[in-house]
Short mmCIF file of C-alpha atoms and ligand atoms in Angstrom, two decimals:
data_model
loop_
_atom_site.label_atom_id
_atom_site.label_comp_id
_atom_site.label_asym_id
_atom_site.label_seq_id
_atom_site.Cartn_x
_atom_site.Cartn_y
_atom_site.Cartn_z
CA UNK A 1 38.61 -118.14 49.49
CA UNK A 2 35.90 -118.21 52.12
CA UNK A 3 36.95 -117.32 55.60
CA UNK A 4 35.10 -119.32 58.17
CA UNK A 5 33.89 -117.84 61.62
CA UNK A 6 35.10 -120.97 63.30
CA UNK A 7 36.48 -124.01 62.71
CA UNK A 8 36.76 -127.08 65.18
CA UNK A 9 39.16 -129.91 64.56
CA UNK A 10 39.69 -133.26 65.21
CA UNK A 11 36.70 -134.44 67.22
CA UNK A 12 33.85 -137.01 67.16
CA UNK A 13 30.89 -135.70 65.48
CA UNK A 14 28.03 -137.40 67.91
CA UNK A 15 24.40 -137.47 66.19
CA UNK A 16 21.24 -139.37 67.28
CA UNK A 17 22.18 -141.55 64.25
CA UNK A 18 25.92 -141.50 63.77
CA UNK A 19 29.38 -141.21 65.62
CA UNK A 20 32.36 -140.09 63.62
CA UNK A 21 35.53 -138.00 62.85
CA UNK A 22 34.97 -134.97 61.20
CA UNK A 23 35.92 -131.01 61.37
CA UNK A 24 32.93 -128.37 61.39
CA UNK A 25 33.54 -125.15 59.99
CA UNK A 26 31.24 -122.20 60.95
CA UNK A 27 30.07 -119.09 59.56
CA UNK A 28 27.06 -116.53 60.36
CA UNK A 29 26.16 -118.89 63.46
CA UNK A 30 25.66 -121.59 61.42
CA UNK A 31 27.27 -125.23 60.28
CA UNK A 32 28.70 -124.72 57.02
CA UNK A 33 30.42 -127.23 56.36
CA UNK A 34 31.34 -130.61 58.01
CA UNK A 35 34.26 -132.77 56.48
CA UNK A 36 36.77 -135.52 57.60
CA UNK A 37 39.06 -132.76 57.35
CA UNK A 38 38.84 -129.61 56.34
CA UNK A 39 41.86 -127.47 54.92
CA UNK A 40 39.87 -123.97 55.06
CA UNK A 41 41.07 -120.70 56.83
CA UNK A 42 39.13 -119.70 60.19
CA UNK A 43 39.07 -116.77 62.44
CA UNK A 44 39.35 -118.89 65.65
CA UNK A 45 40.34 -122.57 65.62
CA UNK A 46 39.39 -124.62 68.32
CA UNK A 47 41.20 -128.51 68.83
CA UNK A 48 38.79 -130.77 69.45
CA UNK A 49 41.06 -133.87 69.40
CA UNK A 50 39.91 -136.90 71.64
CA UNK A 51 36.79 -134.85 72.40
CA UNK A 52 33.36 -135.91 71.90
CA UNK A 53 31.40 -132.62 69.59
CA UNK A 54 27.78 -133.28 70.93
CA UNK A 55 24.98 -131.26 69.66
CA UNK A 56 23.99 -128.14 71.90
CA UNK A 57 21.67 -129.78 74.97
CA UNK A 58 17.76 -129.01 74.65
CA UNK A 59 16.54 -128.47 78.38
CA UNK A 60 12.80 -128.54 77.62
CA UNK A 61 12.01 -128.10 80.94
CA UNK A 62 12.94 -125.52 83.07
CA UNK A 63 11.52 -122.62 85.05
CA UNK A 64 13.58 -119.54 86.02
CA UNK A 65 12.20 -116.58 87.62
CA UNK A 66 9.00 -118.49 88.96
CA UNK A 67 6.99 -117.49 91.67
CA UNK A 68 6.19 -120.30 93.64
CA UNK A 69 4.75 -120.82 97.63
CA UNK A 70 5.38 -117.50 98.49
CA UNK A 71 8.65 -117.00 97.27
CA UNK A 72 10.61 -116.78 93.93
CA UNK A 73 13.25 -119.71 91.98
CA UNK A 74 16.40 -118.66 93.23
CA UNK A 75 17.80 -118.93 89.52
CA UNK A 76 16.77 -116.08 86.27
CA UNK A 77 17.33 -115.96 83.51
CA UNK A 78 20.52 -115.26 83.41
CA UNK A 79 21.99 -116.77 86.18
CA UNK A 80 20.28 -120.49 84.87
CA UNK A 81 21.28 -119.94 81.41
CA UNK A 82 24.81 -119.01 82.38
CA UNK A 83 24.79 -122.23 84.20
CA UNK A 84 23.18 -124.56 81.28
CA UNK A 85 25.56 -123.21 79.16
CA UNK A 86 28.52 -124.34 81.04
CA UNK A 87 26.59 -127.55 81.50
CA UNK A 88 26.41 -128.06 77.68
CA UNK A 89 23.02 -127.19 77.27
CA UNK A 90 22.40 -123.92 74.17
CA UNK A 91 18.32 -124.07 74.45
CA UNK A 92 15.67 -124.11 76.92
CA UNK A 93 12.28 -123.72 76.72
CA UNK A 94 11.00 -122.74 79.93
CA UNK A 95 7.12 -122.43 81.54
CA UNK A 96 5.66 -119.29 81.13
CA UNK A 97 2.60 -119.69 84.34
CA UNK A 98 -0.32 -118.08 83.08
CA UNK A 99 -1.56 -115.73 86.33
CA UNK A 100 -5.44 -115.74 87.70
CA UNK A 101 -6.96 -113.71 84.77
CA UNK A 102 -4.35 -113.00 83.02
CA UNK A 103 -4.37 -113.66 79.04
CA UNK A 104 -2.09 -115.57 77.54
CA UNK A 105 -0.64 -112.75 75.26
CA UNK A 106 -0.17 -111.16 78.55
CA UNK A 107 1.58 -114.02 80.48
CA UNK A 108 3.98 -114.59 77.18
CA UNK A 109 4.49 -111.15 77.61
CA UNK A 110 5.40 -111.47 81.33
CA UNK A 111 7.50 -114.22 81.07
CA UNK A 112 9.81 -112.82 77.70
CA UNK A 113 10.34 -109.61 79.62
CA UNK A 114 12.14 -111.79 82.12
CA UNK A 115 14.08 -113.19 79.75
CA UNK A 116 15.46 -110.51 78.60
CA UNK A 117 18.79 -111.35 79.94
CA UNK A 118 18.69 -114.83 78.77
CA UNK A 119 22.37 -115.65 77.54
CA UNK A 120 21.14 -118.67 75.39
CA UNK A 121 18.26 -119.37 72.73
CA UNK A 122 15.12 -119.82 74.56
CA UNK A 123 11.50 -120.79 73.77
CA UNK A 124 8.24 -120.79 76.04
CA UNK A 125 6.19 -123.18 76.94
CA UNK A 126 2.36 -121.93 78.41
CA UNK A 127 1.47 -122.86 81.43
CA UNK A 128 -2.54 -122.67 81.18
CA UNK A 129 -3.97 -122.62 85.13
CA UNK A 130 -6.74 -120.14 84.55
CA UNK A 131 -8.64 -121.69 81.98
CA UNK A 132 -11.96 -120.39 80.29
CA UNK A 133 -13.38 -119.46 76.80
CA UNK A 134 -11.68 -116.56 76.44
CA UNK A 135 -8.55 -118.79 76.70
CA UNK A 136 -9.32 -121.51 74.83
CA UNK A 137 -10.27 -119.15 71.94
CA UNK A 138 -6.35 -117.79 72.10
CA UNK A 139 -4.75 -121.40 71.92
CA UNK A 140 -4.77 -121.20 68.12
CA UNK A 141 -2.94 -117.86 67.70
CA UNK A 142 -0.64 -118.72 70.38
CA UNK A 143 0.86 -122.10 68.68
CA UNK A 144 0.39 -119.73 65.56
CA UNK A 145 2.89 -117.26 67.49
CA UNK A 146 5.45 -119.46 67.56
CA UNK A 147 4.20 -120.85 71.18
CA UNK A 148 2.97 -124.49 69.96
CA UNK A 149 3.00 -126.05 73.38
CA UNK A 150 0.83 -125.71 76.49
CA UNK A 151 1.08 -127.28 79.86
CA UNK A 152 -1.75 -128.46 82.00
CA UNK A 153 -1.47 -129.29 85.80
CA UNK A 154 -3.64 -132.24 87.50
CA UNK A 155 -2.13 -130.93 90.94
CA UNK A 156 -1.25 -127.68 93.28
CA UNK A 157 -3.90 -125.72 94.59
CA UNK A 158 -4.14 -122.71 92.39
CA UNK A 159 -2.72 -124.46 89.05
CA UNK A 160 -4.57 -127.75 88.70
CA UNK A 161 -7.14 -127.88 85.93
CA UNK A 162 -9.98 -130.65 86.01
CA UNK A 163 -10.49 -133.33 83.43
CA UNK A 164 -12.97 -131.84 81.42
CA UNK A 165 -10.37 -128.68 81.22
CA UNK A 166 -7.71 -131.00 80.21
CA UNK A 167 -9.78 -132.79 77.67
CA UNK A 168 -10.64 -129.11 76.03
CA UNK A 169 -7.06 -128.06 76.09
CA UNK A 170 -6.19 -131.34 74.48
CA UNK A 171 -8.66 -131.22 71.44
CA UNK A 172 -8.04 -127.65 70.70
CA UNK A 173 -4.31 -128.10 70.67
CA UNK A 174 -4.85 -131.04 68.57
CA UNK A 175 -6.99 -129.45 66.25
CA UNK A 176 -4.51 -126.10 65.72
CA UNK A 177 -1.12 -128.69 65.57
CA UNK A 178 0.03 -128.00 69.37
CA UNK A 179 1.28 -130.32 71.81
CA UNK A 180 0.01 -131.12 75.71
CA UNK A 181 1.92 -131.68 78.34
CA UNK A 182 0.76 -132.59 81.83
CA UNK A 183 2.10 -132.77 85.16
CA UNK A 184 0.25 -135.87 86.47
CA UNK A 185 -0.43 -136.51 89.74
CA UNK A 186 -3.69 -137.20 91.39
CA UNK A 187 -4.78 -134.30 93.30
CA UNK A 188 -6.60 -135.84 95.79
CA UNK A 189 -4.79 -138.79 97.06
CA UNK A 190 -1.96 -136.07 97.56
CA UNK A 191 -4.26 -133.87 99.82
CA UNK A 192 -5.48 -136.77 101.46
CA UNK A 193 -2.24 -138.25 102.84
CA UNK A 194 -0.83 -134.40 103.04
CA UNK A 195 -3.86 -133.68 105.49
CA UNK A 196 -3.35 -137.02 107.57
CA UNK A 197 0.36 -136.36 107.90
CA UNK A 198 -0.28 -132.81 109.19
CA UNK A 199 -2.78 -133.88 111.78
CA UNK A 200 -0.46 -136.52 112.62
CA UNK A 201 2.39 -134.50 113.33
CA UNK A 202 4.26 -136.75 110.35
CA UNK A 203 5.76 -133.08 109.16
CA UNK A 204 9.29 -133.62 108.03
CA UNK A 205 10.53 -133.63 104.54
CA UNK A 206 10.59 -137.46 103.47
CA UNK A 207 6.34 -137.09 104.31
CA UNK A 208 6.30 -134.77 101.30
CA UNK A 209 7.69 -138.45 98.88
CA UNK A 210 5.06 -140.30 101.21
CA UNK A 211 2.26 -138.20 100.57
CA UNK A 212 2.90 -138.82 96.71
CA UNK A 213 2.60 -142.30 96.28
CA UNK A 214 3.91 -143.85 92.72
CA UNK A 215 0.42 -145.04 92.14
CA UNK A 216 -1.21 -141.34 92.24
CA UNK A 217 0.93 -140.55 89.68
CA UNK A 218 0.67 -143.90 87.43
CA UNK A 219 -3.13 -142.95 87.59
CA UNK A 220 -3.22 -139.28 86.81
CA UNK A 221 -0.57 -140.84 83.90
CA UNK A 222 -3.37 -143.47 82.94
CA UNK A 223 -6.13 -141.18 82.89
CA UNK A 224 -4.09 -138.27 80.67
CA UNK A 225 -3.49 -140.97 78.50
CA UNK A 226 -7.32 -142.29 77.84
CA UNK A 227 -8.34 -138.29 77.53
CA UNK A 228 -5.83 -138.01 74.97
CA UNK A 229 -6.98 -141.22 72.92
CA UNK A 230 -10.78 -140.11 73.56
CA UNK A 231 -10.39 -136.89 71.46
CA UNK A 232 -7.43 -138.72 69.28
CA UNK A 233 -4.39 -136.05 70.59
CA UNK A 234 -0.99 -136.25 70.91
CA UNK A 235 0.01 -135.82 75.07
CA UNK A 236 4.00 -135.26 76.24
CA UNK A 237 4.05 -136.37 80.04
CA UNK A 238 6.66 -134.16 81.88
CA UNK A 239 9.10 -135.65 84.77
CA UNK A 240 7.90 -139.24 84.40
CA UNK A 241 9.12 -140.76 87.47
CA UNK A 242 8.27 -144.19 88.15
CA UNK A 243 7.53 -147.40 87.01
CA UNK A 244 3.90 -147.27 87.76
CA UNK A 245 3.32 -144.38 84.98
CA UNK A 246 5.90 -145.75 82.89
CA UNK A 247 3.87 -148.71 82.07
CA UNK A 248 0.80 -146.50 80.63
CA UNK A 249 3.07 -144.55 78.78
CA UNK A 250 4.47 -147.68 77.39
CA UNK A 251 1.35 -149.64 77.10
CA UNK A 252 0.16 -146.58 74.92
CA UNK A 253 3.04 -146.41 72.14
CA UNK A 254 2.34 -150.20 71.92
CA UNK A 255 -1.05 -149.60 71.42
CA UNK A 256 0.49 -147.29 68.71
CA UNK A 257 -1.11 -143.70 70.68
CA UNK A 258 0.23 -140.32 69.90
CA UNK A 259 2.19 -140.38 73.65
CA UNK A 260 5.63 -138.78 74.57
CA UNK A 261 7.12 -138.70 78.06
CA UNK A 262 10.47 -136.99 79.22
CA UNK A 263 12.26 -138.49 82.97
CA UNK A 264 15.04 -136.13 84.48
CA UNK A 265 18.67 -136.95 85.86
CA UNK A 266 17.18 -136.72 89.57
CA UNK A 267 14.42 -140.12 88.65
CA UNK A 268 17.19 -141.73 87.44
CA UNK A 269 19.95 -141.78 89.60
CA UNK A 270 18.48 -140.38 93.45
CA UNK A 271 16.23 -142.17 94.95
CA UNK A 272 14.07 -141.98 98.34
CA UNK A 273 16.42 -142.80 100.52
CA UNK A 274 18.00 -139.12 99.89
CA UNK A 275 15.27 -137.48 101.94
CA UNK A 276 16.45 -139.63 105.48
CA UNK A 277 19.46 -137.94 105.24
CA UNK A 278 19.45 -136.42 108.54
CA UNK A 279 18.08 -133.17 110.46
CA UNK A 280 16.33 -131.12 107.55
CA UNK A 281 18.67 -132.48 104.94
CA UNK A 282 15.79 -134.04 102.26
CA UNK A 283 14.41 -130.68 102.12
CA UNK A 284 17.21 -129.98 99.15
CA UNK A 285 14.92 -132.99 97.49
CA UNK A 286 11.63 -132.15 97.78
CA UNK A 287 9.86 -132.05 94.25
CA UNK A 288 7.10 -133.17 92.81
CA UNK A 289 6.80 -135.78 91.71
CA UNK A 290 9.08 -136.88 94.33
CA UNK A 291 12.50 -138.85 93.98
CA UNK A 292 11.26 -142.72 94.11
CA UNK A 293 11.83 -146.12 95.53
CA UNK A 294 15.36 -147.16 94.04
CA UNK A 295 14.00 -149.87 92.12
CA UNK A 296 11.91 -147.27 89.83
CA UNK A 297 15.26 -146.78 88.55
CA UNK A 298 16.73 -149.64 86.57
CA UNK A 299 12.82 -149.82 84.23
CA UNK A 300 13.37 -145.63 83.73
CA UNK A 301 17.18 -146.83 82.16
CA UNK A 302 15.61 -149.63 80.27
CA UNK A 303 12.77 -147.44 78.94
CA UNK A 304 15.47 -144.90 77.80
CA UNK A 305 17.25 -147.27 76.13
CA UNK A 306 14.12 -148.64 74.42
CA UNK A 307 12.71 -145.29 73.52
CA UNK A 308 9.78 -145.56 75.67
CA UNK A 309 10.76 -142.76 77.18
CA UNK A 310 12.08 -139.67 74.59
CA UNK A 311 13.36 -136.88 76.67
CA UNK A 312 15.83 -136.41 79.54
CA UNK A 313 15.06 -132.47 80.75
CA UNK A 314 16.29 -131.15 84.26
CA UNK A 315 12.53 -129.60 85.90
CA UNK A 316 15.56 -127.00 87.16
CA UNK A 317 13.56 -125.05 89.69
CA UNK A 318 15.99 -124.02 92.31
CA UNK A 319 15.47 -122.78 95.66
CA UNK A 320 18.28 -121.34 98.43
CA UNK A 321 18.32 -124.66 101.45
CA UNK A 322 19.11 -121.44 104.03
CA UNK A 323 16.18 -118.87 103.32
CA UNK A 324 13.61 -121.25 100.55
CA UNK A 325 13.63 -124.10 101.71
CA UNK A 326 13.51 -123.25 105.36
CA UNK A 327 10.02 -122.14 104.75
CA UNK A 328 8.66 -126.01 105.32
CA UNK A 329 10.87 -125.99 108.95
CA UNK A 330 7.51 -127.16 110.58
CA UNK A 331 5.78 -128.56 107.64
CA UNK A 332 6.70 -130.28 104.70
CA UNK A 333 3.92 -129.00 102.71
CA UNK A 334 5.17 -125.57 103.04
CA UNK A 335 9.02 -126.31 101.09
CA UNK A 336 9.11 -125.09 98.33
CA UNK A 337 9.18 -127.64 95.55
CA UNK A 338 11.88 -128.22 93.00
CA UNK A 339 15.56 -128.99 92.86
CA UNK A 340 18.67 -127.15 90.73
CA UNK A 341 19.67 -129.36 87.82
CA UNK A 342 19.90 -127.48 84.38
CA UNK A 343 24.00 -127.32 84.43
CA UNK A 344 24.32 -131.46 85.87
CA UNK A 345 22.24 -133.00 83.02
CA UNK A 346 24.95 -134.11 80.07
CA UNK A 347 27.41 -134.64 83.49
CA UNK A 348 25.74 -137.03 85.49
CA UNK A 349 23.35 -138.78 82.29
CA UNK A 350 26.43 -139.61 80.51
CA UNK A 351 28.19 -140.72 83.30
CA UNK A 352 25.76 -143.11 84.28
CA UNK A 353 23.99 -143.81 81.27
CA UNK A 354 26.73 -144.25 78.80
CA UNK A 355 29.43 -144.42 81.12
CA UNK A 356 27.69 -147.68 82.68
CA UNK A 357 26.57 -149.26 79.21
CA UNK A 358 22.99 -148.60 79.74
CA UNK A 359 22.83 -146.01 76.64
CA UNK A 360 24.15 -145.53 73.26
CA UNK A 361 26.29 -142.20 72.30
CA UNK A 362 23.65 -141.77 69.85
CA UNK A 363 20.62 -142.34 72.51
CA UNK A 364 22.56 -139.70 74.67
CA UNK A 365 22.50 -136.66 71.59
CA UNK A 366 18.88 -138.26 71.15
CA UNK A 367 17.82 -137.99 74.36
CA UNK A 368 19.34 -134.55 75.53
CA UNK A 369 19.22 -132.54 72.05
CA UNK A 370 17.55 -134.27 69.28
CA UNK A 371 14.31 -135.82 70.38
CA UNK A 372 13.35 -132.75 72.29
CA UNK A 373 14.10 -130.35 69.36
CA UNK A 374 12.08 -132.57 67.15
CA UNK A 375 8.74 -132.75 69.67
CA UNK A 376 8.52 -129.23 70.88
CA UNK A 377 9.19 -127.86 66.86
CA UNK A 378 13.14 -126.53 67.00
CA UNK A 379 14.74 -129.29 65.17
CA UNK A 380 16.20 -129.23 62.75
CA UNK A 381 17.37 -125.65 63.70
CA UNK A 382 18.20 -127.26 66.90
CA UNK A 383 19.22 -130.52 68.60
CA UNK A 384 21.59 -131.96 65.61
CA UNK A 385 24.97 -131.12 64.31
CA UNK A 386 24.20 -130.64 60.45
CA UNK A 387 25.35 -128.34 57.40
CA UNK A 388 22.41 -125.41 58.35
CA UNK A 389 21.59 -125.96 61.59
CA UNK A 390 22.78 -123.53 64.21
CA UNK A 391 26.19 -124.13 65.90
CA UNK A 392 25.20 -124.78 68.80
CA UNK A 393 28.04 -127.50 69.68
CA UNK A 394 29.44 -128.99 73.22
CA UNK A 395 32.88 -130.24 73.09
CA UNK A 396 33.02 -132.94 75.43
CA UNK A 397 35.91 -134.71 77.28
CA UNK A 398 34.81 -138.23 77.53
CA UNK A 399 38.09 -138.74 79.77
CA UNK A 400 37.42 -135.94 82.08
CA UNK A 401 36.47 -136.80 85.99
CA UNK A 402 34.69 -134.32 88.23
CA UNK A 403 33.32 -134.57 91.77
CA UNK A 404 29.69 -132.79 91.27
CA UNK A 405 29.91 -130.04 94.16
CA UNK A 406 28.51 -126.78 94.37
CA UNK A 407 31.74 -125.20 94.10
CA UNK A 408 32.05 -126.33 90.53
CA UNK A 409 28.37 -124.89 89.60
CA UNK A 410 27.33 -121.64 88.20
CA UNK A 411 23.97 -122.43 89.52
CA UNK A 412 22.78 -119.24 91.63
CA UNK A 413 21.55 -121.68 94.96
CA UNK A 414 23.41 -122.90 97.77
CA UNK A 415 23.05 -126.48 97.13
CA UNK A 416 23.42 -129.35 94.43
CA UNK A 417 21.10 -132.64 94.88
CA UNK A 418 24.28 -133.93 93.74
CA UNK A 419 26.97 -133.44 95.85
CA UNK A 420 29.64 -135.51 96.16
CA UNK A 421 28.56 -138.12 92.98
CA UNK A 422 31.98 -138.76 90.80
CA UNK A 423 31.30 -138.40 86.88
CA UNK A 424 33.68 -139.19 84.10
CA UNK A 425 32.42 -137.45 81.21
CA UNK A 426 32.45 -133.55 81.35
CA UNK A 427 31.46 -130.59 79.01
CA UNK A 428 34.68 -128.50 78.23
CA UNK A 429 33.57 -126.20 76.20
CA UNK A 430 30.27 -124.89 74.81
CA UNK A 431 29.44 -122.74 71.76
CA UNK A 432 25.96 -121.47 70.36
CA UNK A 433 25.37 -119.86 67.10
CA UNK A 434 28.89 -120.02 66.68
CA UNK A 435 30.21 -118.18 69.35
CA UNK A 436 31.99 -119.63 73.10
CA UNK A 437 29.76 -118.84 75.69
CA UNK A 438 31.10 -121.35 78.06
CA UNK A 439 34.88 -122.31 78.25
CA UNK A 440 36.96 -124.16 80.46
CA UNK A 441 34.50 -124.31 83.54
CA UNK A 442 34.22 -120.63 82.84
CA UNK A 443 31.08 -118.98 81.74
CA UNK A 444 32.12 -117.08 78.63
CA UNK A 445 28.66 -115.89 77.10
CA UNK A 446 26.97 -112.38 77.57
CA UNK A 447 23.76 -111.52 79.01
CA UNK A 448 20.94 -111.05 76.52
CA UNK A 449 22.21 -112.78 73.62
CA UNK A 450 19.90 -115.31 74.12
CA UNK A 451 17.16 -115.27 70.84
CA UNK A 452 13.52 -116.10 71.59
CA UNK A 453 12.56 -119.08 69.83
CA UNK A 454 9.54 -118.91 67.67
CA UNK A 455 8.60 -122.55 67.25
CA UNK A 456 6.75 -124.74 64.71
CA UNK A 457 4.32 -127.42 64.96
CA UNK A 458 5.41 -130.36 67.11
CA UNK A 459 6.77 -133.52 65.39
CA UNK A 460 5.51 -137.17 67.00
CA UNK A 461 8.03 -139.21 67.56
ZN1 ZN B 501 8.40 -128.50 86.33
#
């Protein structure tokens, strides 16, 4: 008689598509069998019973060990995938930034030998800001690699490409089966307002949000979207965070386009009024784009809910308040920009997506594993619980309450943009290829056991 690995009892199986009792039995790393229940011997047995067994989270956007303004993301690669996996989430694919001249053999190379230490599955996304032929004449092997996806800035100084750039990267990748994504924002209206603000003395942090009106993004989203449909390619839009850009993106799957978009936890449930919190305070919030007029909120929750918009990732980019953040003191242009998130996502989006009616349990497996293994080529390796795919499950307490707080984070930074928010709905215990790596609140996993993803072509959904 077979022994199993691993066999968890007594839960609810939670797909994209279905929600029901069953036992999983695991061997090699791997779902071998699924059953309402399942009389087979196991090396470890795990009760499951009134818990929720949700397929491992997919956090496809995430950057750890990033350089950014003069100072480095205060979370690597171990320290943020010690704290996804006690979030619930098994895979990331992070942004490997391509440096001034460098290759993008070389910057892949850069960016794995920081992961290294990575105690979950991983995959890379390219981060193309130094583009020329020599580049575009590597896209091919690179989504050949295993590396199908590339992302293009329209803003930052230093990592913005121009439209006719973008339009390049966009046809090539379509031609070779890889996938865009773009951070759209328009460049210019940002430096304009940044530059009035300045010479205005209008330097604190809530001038950063001001500086980046909704509109500059709903047109850098509008104008991604026609260079996509010019040259006939699929585009992913990352952190969608308003309305205004919501309505291209949804104007363009009506129109039947080729056109993805992802929204975070932060978009959906933070809102402007965080940065006139007082003294420096909205620092902990500056990121780009930047957290939005509360009523951008209730259209992002309809659009998940209609599937306008695919993908809830974190953008986890976090940086110390005392020693990163400090660095914009006298000038909101000089904070560094991003905000900790990769261990809150299942947390707070169940909480207040599910937990307040405004998503399925099948939208929220959807949302967080299954839609973003499918589009970025890991599914159906990843992002489902199915006979063959990893076992990469999170057992999760539908029952359990938690006051987000630092104190309860594994995140390495001295601050959660969350602090304080009650959730019902917590991840209890988390297990990749089979084994724990995150139990009881208790990270459980080893550094480097992490694989390196090699992904396949992208799937349009
Ligand atoms: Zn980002």
């Amino acid at each position: 008689m077979t022994e199993y690995d691993l066999l968890i009892k007594g839960g609810k199986i939670v797909t994209a598509s279905e929600v029901y009792d069953g036992d999983v039995a695991v061997i090699d790393g791997k779902v071998a069998l699924i059953g309402r229940t399942l009389d087979v011997s196991a090396c470890q047995v795990i009760d499951a019973g009134g818990k929720y067994l949700l397929p491992g989270g997919v956090d496809v956007h995430t950057h750890l060990d990033m350089p950014f303004g003069g100072t480095v993301t205060a979370d690597n690669f171990f320290t943020g995938g010690a704290a996804a996996a006690c979030g619930g989430t098994t895979t990331i694919v992070d942004f490997a930034i391509q440096g001034k001249g460098q290759t993008l053999a070389q910057t892949i190379d850069s960016w794995l030998s920081k992961a290294a230490d990575c105690p979950i599955d991983y995959g890379l996304h390219v981060a193309v800001t130094d583009m020329n032929e020599a580049v575009i004449a590597e896209m091919p092997e690179t989504i050949a690699a295993g590396f199908p996806s590339f992302k293009l800035f329209m803003t930052y100084d230093g990592l913005r490409v121009n439209d006719d750039v973008l339009m390049k990267a966009l046809l090539i990748a379509k031609q070779h089966g890889g996938l865009v994504s773009v951070h759209a924002e328009n460049y210019y209206v940002i430096d304009y307002y940044t530059k009035e603000f300045q010479k205005t003395g209008k330097i604190e942090p809530k001038y950063h949000a001001l500086s980046r009106p909704p509109l500059a993004e709903g047109e850098a989203t509008a104008r991604a979207i026609r260079l996509a449909k010019l040259v006939e390619a699929p585009l992913y839009i990352v952190h969608l965070s308003c309305e205004d850009a919501l309505r291209e993106v949804a104007r363009a799957r009506e129109e039947g386009l080729p056109v993805m978009a992802e929204t975070c936890p932060q978009y959906l449930v933070l809102s402007y009024d965080n940065y006139e919190e007082p003294g420096f305070n909205g620092a902990k919030y500056v990121m780009s784009p930047p957290l939005r007029p509360k009523e951008n909120q209730a259209p992002l929750w309809q659009a998940l809910k209609r599937g306008d918009l695919q993908v809830v990732a974190t953008d986890h980019c976090s940086f110390n308040f005392k020693g990163q953040k400090d660095l914009g003191r006298e000038f909101f242009g000089k904070i560094p920009n991003g905000a900790p998130g990769i261990e809150t996502r299942l947390a707070v989006l169940y909480s207040s997506g599910v937990g307040q009616g405004r998503i399925s349990l099948q939208q929220f497996a959807a949302l967080t594993a299954t839609n973003p293994a499918k589009i970025f080529g890991l599914y159906p390796q990843k992002g489902t619980i199915a006979v063959g795919s990893d076992a990469d499950i999170v057992i999760f307490d539908p029952a359990a309450k938690r006051i987000i707080s630092k104190d309860i984070l594994h995140e390495n930074v001295d601050y959660t943009a969350y602090e304080g928010i009650p959730v019902t709905g917590y991840p209890v215990a988390t297990i990749a290829r089979g084994k724990l790596i995150a139990d009881g609140g208790k990270f459980t996993g080893a550094a480097g056991n992490g694989k390196l993803l090699k992904r396949k072509k992208p799937q349009i959904i």
